Amino acid sequence: FCESLVEKYTGITKGKKNADSRWINDSRLSILSFKLVGADKKETQTFESKKALSVNITIKANETDVYNCWYVVLIYSKDSQSLIRAMSPKNIYNFKKNEEAHAEVLFNELLLNTGEYHMSIGIFKNWDTSKRSDTNWYEILNRSVIFKVVNKEHNPGIFLHPHKWINSTNKIR
């Protein structure tokens, strides 16, 4: 079942567990494909901490219409903790049937530490975080993309958060 959905979306390496939970709320606009790209500009499922990760999404109009569209990428830890939400600005498309559009979100310096992560990719027709019930989607690939991050340095934790130590003024010399 999973492999047939991966085939349908032609995203990520075939045979891996991806694209297995598709939620459709409005079929007029759909996710045609997606791919994860590393700092070397090649498609991959393994990324290095502090290097680039981009998510390329292609959508398709199944009917001629004008569409409001927000692209959303959510990243979760392996134990389903929400870690990152990347939401695009509002896009307005005047699509003819079967017309496509492409979007990319770039995490220029991925600050996740070593581990396995899950990603949701969605296209929304209404986005208002203050009114969750008003947030409607066209399609969501719910936690359907699995990828790994490796860090060459041992560092516990999930994030590699930037920080700066400020020296104490009362230390013994």
PDB file of C-alpha atoms in Angstrom, residues 25-31 59-71 88-101 123-126 136-139:
ATOM      1  CA  ASN A  25     -10.504  17.904   2.414  1.00  0.00           C
ATOM      2  CA  ASP A  26     -10.993  19.641  -0.956  1.00  0.00           C
ATOM      3  CA  SER A  27      -9.882  17.671  -4.015  1.00  0.00           C
ATOM      4  CA  ARG A  28      -9.874  20.679  -6.361  1.00  0.00           C
ATOM      5  CA  LEU A  29      -6.203  21.260  -5.512  1.00  0.00           C
ATOM      6  CA  SER A  30      -3.761  18.436  -4.776  1.00  0.00           C
ATOM      7  CA  ILE A  31      -0.128  17.702  -4.011  1.00  0.00           C
ATOM      8  CA  ILE A  59       0.665  21.100  -6.690  1.00  0.00           C
ATOM      9  CA  LYS A  60      -1.951  20.638  -9.392  1.00  0.00           C
ATOM     10  CA  ALA A  61      -5.366  22.160  -9.977  1.00  0.00           C
ATOM     11  CA  ASN A  62      -8.013  19.530 -10.649  1.00  0.00           C
ATOM     12  CA  GLU A  63     -10.539  22.222 -11.616  1.00  0.00           C
ATOM     13  CA  THR A  64     -10.292  25.679 -13.162  1.00  0.00           C
ATOM     14  CA  ASP A  65     -10.675  28.243 -10.380  1.00  0.00           C
ATOM     15  CA  VAL A  66      -8.999  30.947  -8.304  1.00  0.00           C
ATOM     16  CA  TYR A  67      -7.335  29.445  -5.224  1.00  0.00           C
ATOM     17  CA  ASN A  68      -5.980  30.889  -2.002  1.00  0.00           C
ATOM     18  CA  CYS A  69      -3.095  28.667  -0.978  1.00  0.00           C
ATOM     19  CA  TRP A  70      -0.693  28.422   1.939  1.00  0.00           C
ATOM     20  CA  TYR A  71       2.009  25.765   1.853  1.00  0.00           C
ATOM     21  CA  SER A  88       4.434  30.182   3.317  1.00  0.00           C
ATOM     22  CA  PRO A  89       2.865  33.563   2.733  1.00  0.00           C
ATOM     23  CA  LYS A  90      -0.571  33.467   1.099  1.00  0.00           C
ATOM     24  CA  ASN A  91      -0.465  32.606  -2.610  1.00  0.00           C
ATOM     25  CA  ILE A  92      -3.343  33.339  -4.968  1.00  0.00           C
ATOM     26  CA  TYR A  93      -3.469  31.198  -8.101  1.00  0.00           C
ATOM     27  CA  ASN A  94      -5.741  31.614 -11.102  1.00  0.00           C
ATOM     28  CA  PHE A  95      -5.450  28.033 -12.307  1.00  0.00           C
ATOM     29  CA  LYS A  96      -6.775  26.286 -15.349  1.00  0.00           C
ATOM     30  CA  LYS A  97      -7.519  22.583 -14.935  1.00  0.00           C
ATOM     31  CA  ASN A  98      -4.298  20.486 -14.682  1.00  0.00           C
ATOM     32  CA  GLU A  99      -2.113  23.579 -14.269  1.00  0.00           C
ATOM     33  CA  GLU A 100       0.763  23.184 -11.804  1.00  0.00           C
ATOM     34  CA  ALA A 101       2.661  25.394  -9.381  1.00  0.00           C
ATOM     35  CA  ILE A 123      -1.684  22.926   1.175  1.00  0.00           C
ATOM     36  CA  PHE A 124      -4.275  25.020   2.948  1.00  0.00           C
ATOM     37  CA  LYS A 125      -7.078  27.183   1.596  1.00  0.00           C
ATOM     38  CA  ASN A 126      -7.581  29.141   4.804  1.00  0.00           C
ATOM     39  CA  ASN A 136      -9.136  24.369   6.149  1.00  0.00           C
ATOM     40  CA  TRP A 137      -6.910  22.397   3.866  1.00  0.00           C
ATOM     41  CA  TYR A 138      -6.966  21.026   0.362  1.00  0.00           C
ATOM     42  CA  GLU A 139      -4.630  18.112   1.069  1.00  0.00           C
TER      43      GLU A 139
END
